[in-house]
PDB file of C-alpha atoms and ligand atoms in Angstrom:
ATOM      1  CA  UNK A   1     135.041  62.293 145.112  1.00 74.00           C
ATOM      2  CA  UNK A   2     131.716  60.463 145.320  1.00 76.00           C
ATOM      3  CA  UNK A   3     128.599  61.996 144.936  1.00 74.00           C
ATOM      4  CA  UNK A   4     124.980  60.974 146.062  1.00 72.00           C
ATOM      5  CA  UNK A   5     122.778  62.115 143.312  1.00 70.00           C
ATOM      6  CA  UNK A   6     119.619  63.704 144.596  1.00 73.00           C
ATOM      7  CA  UNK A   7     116.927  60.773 143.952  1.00 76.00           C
ATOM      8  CA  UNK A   8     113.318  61.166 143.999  1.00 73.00           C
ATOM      9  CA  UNK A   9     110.158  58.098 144.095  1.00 72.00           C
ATOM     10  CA  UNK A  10     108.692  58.569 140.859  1.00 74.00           C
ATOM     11  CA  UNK A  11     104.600  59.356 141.002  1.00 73.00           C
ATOM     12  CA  UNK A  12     104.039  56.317 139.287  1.00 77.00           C
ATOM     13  CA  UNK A  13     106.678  53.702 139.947  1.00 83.00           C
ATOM     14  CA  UNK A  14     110.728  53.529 139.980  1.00 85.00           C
ATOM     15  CA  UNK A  15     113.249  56.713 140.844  1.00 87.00           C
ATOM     16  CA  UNK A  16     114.527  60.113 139.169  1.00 86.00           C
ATOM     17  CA  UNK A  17     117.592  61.196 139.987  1.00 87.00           C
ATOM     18  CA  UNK A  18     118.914  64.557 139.184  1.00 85.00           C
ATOM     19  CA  UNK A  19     122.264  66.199 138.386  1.00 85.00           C
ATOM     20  CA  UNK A  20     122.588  69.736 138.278  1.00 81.00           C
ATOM     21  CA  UNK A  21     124.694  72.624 138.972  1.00 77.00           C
ATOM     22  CA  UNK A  22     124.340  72.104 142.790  1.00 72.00           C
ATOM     23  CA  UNK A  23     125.517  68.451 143.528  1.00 66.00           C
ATOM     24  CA  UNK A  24     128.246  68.190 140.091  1.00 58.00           C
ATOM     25  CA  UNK A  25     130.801  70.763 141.581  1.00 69.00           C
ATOM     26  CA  UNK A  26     131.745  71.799 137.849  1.00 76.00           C
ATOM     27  CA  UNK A  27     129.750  75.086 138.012  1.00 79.00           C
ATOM     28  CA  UNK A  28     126.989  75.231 135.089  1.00 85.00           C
ATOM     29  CA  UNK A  29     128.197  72.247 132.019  1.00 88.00           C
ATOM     30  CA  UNK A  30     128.764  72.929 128.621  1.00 92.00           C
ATOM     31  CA  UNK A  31     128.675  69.265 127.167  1.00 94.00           C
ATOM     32  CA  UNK A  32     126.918  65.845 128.163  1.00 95.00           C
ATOM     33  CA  UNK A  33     128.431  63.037 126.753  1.00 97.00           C
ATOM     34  CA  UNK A  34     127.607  59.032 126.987  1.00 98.00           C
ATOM     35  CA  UNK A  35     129.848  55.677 126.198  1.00 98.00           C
ATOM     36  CA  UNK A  36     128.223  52.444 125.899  1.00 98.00           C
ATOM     37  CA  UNK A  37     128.530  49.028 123.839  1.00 98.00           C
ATOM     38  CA  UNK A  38     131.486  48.481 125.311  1.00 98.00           C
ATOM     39  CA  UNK A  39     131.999  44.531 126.781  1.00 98.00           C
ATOM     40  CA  UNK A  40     133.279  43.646 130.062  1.00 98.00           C
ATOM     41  CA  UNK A  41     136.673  44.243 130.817  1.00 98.00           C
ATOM     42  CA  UNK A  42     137.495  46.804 128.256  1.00 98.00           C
ATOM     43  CA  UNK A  43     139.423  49.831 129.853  1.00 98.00           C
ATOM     44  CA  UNK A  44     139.307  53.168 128.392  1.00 98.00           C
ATOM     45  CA  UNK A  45     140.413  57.066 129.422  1.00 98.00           C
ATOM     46  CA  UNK A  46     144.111  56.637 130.021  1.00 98.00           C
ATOM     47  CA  UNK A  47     144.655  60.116 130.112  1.00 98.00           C
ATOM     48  CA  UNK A  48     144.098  63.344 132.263  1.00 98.00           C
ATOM     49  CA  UNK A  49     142.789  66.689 131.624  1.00 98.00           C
ATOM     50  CA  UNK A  50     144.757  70.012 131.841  1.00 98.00           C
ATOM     51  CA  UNK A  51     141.463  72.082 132.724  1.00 97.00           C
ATOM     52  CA  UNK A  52     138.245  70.314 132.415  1.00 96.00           C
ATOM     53  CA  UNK A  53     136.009  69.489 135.451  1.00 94.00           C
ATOM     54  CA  UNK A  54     133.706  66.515 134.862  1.00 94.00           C
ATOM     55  CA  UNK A  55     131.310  64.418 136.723  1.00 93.00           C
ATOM     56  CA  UNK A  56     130.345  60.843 136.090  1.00 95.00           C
ATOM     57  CA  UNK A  57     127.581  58.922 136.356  1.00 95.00           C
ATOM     58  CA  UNK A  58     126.709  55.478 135.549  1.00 97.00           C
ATOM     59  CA  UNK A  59     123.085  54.715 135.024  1.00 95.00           C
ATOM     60  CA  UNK A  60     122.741  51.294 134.390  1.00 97.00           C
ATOM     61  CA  UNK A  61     125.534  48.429 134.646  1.00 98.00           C
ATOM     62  CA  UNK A  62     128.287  49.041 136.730  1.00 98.00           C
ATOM     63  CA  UNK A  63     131.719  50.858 135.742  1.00 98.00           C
ATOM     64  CA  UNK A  64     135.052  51.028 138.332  1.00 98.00           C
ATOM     65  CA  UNK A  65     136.951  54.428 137.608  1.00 97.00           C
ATOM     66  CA  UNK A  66     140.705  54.396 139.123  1.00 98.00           C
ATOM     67  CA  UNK A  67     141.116  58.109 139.599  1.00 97.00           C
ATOM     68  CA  UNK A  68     145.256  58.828 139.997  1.00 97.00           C
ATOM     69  CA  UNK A  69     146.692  62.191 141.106  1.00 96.00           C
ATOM     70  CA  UNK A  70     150.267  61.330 140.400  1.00 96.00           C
ATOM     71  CA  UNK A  71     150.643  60.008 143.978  1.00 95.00           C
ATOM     72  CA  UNK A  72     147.699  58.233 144.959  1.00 96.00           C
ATOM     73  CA  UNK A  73     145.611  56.252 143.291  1.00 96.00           C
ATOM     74  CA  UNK A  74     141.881  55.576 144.314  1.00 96.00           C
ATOM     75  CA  UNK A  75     139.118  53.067 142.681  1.00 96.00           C
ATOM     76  CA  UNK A  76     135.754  54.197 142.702  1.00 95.00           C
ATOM     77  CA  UNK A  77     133.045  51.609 141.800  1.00 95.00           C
ATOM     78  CA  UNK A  78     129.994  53.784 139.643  1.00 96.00           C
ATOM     79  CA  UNK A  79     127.944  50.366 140.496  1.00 95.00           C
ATOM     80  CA  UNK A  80     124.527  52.508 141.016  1.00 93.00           C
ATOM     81  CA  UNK A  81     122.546  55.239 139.017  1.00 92.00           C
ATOM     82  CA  UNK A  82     122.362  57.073 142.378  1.00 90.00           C
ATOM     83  CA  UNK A  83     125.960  57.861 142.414  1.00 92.00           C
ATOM     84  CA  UNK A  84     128.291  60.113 140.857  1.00 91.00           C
ATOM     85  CA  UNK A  85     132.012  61.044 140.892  1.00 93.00           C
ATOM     86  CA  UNK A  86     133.863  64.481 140.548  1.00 93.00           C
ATOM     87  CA  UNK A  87     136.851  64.386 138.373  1.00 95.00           C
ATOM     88  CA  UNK A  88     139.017  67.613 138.448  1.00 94.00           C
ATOM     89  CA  UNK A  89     141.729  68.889 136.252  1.00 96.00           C
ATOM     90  CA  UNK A  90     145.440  66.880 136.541  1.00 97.00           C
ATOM     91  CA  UNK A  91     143.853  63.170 137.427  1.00 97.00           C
ATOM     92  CA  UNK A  92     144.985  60.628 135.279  1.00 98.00           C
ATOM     93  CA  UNK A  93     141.359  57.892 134.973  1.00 98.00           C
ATOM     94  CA  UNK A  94     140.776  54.632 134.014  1.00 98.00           C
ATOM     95  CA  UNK A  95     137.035  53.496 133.137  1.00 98.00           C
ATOM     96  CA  UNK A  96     136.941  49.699 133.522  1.00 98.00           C
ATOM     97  CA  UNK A  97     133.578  48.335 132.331  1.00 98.00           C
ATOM     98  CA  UNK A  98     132.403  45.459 134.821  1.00 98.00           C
ATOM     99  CA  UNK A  99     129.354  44.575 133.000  1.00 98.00           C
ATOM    100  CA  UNK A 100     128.557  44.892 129.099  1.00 98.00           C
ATOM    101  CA  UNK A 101     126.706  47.356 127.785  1.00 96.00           C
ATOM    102  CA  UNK A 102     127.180  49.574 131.314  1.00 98.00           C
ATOM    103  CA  UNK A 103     126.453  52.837 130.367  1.00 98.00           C
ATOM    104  CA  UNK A 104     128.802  55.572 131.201  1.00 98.00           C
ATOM    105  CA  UNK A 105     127.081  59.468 131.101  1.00 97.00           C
ATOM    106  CA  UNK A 106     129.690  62.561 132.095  1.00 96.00           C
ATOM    107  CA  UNK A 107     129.003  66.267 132.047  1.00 94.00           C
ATOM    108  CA  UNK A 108     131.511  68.505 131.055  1.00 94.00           C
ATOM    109  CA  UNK A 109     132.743  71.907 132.012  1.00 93.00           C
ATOM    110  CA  UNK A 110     133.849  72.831 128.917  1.00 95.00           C
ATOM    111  CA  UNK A 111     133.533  71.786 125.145  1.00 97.00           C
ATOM    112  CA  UNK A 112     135.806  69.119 123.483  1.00 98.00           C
ATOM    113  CA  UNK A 113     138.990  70.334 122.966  1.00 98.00           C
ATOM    114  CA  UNK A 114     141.884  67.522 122.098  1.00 98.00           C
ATOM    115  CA  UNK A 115     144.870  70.284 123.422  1.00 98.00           C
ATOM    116  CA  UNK A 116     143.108  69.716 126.684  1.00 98.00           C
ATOM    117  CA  UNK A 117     144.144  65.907 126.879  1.00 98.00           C
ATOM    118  CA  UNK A 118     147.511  64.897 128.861  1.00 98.00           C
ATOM    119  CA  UNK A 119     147.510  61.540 126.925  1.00 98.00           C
ATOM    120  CA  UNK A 120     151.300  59.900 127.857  1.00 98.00           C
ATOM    121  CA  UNK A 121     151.408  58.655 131.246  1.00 98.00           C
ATOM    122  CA  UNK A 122     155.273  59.769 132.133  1.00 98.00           C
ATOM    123  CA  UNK A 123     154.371  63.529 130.956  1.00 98.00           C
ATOM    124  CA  UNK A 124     151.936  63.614 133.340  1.00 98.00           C
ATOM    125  CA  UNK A 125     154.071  62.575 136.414  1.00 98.00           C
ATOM    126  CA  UNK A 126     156.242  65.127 135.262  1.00 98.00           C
ATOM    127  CA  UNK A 127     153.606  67.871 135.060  1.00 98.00           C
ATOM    128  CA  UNK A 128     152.727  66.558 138.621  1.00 97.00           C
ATOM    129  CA  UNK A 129     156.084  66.919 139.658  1.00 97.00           C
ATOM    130  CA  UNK A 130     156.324  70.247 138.226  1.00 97.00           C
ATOM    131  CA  UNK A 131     153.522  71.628 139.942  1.00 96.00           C
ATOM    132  CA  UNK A 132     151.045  72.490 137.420  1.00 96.00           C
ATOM    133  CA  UNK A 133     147.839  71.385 138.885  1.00 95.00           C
ATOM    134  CA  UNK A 134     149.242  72.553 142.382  1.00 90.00           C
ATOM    135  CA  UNK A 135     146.889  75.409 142.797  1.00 74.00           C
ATOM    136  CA  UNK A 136     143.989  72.582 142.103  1.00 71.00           C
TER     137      UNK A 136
HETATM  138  C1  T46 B   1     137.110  61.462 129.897  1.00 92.93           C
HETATM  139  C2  T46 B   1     136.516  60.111 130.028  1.00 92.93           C
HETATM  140  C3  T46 B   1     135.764  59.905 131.309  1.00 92.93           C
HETATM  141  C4  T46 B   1     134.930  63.951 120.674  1.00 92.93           C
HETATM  142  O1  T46 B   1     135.105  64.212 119.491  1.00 92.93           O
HETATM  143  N1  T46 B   1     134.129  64.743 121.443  1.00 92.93           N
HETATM  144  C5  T46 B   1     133.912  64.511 122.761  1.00 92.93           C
HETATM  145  O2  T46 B   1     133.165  65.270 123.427  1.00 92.93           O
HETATM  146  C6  T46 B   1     134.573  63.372 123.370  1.00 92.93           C
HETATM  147  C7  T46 B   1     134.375  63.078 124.846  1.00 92.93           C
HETATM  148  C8  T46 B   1     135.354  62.574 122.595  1.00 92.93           C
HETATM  149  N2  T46 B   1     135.523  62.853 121.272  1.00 92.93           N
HETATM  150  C9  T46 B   1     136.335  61.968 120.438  1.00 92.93           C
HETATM  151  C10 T46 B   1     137.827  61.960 120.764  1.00 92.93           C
HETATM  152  C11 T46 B   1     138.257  60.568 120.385  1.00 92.93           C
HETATM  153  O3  T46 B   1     138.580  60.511 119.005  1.00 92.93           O
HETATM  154  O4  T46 B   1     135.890  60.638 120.684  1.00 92.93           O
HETATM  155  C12 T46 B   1     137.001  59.741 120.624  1.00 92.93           C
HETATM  156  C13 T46 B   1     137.068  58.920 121.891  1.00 92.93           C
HETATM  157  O5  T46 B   1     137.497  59.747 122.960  1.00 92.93           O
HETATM  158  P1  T46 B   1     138.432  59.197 124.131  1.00 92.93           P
HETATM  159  O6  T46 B   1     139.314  58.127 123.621  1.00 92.93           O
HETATM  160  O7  T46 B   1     139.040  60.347 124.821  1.00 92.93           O
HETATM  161  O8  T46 B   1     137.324  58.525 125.096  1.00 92.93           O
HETATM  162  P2  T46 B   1     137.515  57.915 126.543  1.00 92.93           P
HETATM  163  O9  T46 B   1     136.338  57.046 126.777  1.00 92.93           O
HETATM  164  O10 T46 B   1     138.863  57.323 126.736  1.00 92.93           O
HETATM  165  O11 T46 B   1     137.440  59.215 127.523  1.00 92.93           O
HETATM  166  C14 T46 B   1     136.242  59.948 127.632  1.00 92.93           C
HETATM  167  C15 T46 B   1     136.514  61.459 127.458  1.00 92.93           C
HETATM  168  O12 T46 B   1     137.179  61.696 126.217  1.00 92.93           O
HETATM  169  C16 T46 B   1     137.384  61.998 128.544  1.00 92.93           C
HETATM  170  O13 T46 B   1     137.351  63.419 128.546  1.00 92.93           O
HETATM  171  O14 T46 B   1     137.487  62.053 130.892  1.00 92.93           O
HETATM  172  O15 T46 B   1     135.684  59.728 128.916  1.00 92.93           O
END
Protein backbone atom coordinates (compact mmCIF):
# COMPACT_ATOMS: atom_id res chain seq x y z
CA UNK A 1 0.00 0.00 0.00
CA UNK A 2 1.20 3.51 -0.81
CA UNK A 3 1.65 6.04 1.56
CA UNK A 4 1.79 9.95 1.28
CA UNK A 5 4.33 10.99 3.77
CA UNK A 6 3.26 14.03 5.70
CA UNK A 7 5.50 16.90 3.97
CA UNK A 8 6.09 20.23 5.31
CA UNK A 9 7.82 23.78 3.36
CA UNK A 10 10.88 24.10 5.18
CA UNK A 11 11.34 27.83 6.99
CA UNK A 12 14.14 28.41 4.90
CA UNK A 13 13.94 26.61 1.58
CA UNK A 14 13.10 22.86 0.30
CA UNK A 15 10.60 20.17 2.24
CA UNK A 16 10.59 17.85 5.50
CA UNK A 17 8.79 15.02 5.39
CA UNK A 18 7.99 12.93 8.33
CA UNK A 19 7.39 9.25 9.14
CA UNK A 20 6.11 8.26 12.31
CA UNK A 21 3.97 5.97 14.15
CA UNK A 22 0.78 7.53 12.60
CA UNK A 23 1.21 7.32 8.72
CA UNK A 24 3.83 3.79 8.78
CA UNK A 25 0.98 1.36 9.97
CA UNK A 26 3.77 -0.82 11.79
CA UNK A 27 2.84 0.49 15.29
CA UNK A 28 6.02 2.18 17.08
CA UNK A 29 9.64 0.68 14.97
CA UNK A 30 12.34 -0.98 16.47
CA UNK A 31 15.02 -0.66 13.60
CA UNK A 32 15.76 1.91 10.67
CA UNK A 33 17.75 0.59 8.12
CA UNK A 34 19.19 2.17 4.63
CA UNK A 35 20.66 0.45 1.19
CA UNK A 36 22.47 2.48 -1.21
CA UNK A 37 25.53 2.21 -3.78
CA UNK A 38 23.76 -0.02 -5.54
CA UNK A 39 23.78 0.66 -9.73
CA UNK A 40 20.87 0.60 -11.90
CA UNK A 41 19.23 -2.46 -12.52
CA UNK A 42 20.43 -4.47 -9.63
CA UNK A 43 17.45 -6.36 -7.90
CA UNK A 44 17.57 -7.30 -4.38
CA UNK A 45 14.96 -8.74 -1.45
CA UNK A 46 13.78 -11.95 -3.04
CA UNK A 47 12.30 -13.07 -0.05
CA UNK A 48 9.28 -12.50 2.39
CA UNK A 49 8.91 -12.08 5.99
CA UNK A 50 7.07 -14.47 8.41
CA UNK A 51 6.21 -11.50 10.94
CA UNK A 52 7.83 -8.26 10.31
CA UNK A 53 5.87 -5.11 9.24
CA UNK A 54 8.00 -2.58 7.35
CA UNK A 55 7.60 0.61 5.53
CA UNK A 56 9.70 1.98 2.74
CA UNK A 57 10.77 5.00 1.67
CA UNK A 58 12.95 6.21 -0.98
CA UNK A 59 14.49 9.59 -0.52
CA UNK A 60 16.40 10.35 -3.34
CA UNK A 61 16.62 8.34 -6.81
CA UNK A 62 13.92 6.27 -7.65
CA UNK A 63 13.41 2.43 -6.63
CA UNK A 64 10.28 0.04 -8.19
CA UNK A 65 9.28 -2.58 -5.40
CA UNK A 66 7.11 -5.64 -6.93
CA UNK A 67 5.22 -6.56 -3.80
CA UNK A 68 3.71 -10.45 -4.41
CA UNK A 69 1.16 -12.09 -2.08
CA UNK A 70 1.34 -15.49 -3.64
CA UNK A 71 -1.49 -14.53 -6.04
CA UNK A 72 -1.08 -11.16 -7.15
CA UNK A 73 1.60 -9.33 -7.87
CA UNK A 74 1.73 -5.41 -7.76
CA UNK A 75 4.73 -2.85 -8.79
CA UNK A 76 5.01 0.10 -6.84
CA UNK A 77 7.36 2.85 -8.17
CA UNK A 78 9.17 4.66 -4.69
CA UNK A 79 10.10 7.47 -7.50
CA UNK A 80 9.57 10.43 -4.76
CA UNK A 81 10.80 11.19 -1.11
CA UNK A 82 7.12 12.02 -0.42
CA UNK A 83 6.03 8.52 -0.71
CA UNK A 84 6.10 5.46 1.18
CA UNK A 85 4.93 1.81 0.99
CA UNK A 86 3.57 -0.66 3.72
CA UNK A 87 4.93 -4.09 3.47
CA UNK A 88 3.21 -6.69 5.79
CA UNK A 89 4.14 -10.12 6.87
CA UNK A 90 3.82 -13.14 3.93
CA UNK A 91 4.73 -10.70 0.72
CA UNK A 92 7.37 -11.94 -1.25
CA UNK A 93 9.43 -8.13 -2.65
CA UNK A 94 11.63 -7.27 -5.17
CA UNK A 95 13.64 -3.82 -4.90
CA UNK A 96 14.72 -2.91 -8.45
CA UNK A 97 17.02 0.13 -8.40
CA UNK A 98 16.08 2.50 -11.46
CA UNK A 99 18.71 4.98 -10.87
CA UNK A 100 22.29 4.51 -9.16
CA UNK A 101 22.97 5.40 -6.01
CA UNK A 102 18.86 5.60 -5.20
CA UNK A 103 18.67 5.39 -1.73
CA UNK A 104 16.40 2.94 -0.14
CA UNK A 105 15.42 3.81 3.91
CA UNK A 106 12.82 1.09 5.70
CA UNK A 107 11.65 1.04 9.29
CA UNK A 108 11.18 -2.02 10.94
CA UNK A 109 8.79 -3.51 13.40
CA UNK A 110 11.01 -5.64 14.89
CA UNK A 111 14.88 -6.28 15.17
CA UNK A 112 16.88 -8.41 12.63
CA UNK A 113 16.21 -11.77 13.01
CA UNK A 114 17.41 -14.22 9.92
CA UNK A 115 14.55 -17.13 11.20
CA UNK A 116 12.19 -14.41 10.17
CA UNK A 117 13.20 -14.62 6.36
CA UNK A 118 11.06 -17.00 3.90
CA UNK A 119 14.04 -16.96 1.44
CA UNK A 120 12.99 -19.93 -1.39
CA UNK A 121 10.36 -18.79 -3.59
CA UNK A 122 8.32 -22.35 -3.91
CA UNK A 123 8.19 -22.55 0.12
CA UNK A 124 6.53 -19.57 0.14
CA UNK A 125 3.67 -20.47 -2.34
CA UNK A 126 3.31 -23.31 -0.26
CA UNK A 127 3.04 -21.41 3.03
CA UNK A 128 0.49 -19.28 0.99
CA UNK A 129 -1.30 -22.19 0.07
CA UNK A 130 -1.28 -23.45 3.48
CA UNK A 131 -2.74 -20.57 4.98
CA UNK A 132 -0.25 -19.16 7.23
CA UNK A 133 -0.47 -15.51 6.66
CA UNK A 134 -4.37 -16.00 6.26
CA UNK A 135 -5.29 -14.20 9.39
CA UNK A 136 -3.00 -11.17 7.82
C1 LIG B 1 13.62 -6.31 3.33
C2 LIG B 1 14.13 -5.47 2.22
C3 LIG B 1 13.21 -4.35 1.85
C4 LIG B 1 21.51 -7.48 9.02
O1 LIG B 1 22.45 -8.04 9.57
N1 LIG B 1 20.70 -6.64 9.73
C5 LIG B 1 19.64 -6.00 9.17
O2 LIG B 1 18.92 -5.24 9.87
C6 LIG B 1 19.36 -6.23 7.76
C7 LIG B 1 18.18 -5.55 7.10
C8 LIG B 1 20.19 -7.05 7.06
N2 LIG B 1 21.25 -7.65 7.67
C9 LIG B 1 22.15 -8.50 6.90
C10 LIG B 1 21.54 -9.80 6.38
C11 LIG B 1 22.31 -10.06 5.11
O3 LIG B 1 23.50 -10.76 5.39
O4 LIG B 1 22.52 -7.76 5.73
C12 LIG B 1 22.66 -8.66 4.63
C13 LIG B 1 21.81 -8.19 3.47
O5 LIG B 1 20.44 -8.43 3.78
P1 LIG B 1 19.39 -8.85 2.66
O6 LIG B 1 20.05 -9.63 1.60
O7 LIG B 1 18.21 -9.43 3.33
O8 LIG B 1 19.00 -7.40 2.06
P2 LIG B 1 17.87 -7.04 1.01
O9 LIG B 1 18.24 -5.71 0.47
O10 LIG B 1 17.63 -8.14 0.04
O11 LIG B 1 16.53 -6.92 1.92
C14 LIG B 1 16.41 -5.90 2.88
C15 LIG B 1 15.96 -6.48 4.24
O12 LIG B 1 16.85 -7.52 4.65
C16 LIG B 1 14.59 -7.07 4.15
O13 LIG B 1 14.07 -7.30 5.46
O14 LIG B 1 12.42 -6.48 3.46
O15 LIG B 1 15.45 -4.95 2.44
Amino acid sequence: MLIKLKTFDSINDGYLSVINESVSNIGSFKRIYYIYGVSKNVTRGHHAHLNLKQIAWCPHGSVEILLDNGVTKNKFSLDSPEKGLYIGPGIWREMKWLITDSVLCVAASELYDENDYVRDYDKFLQMVNEGYWSGN
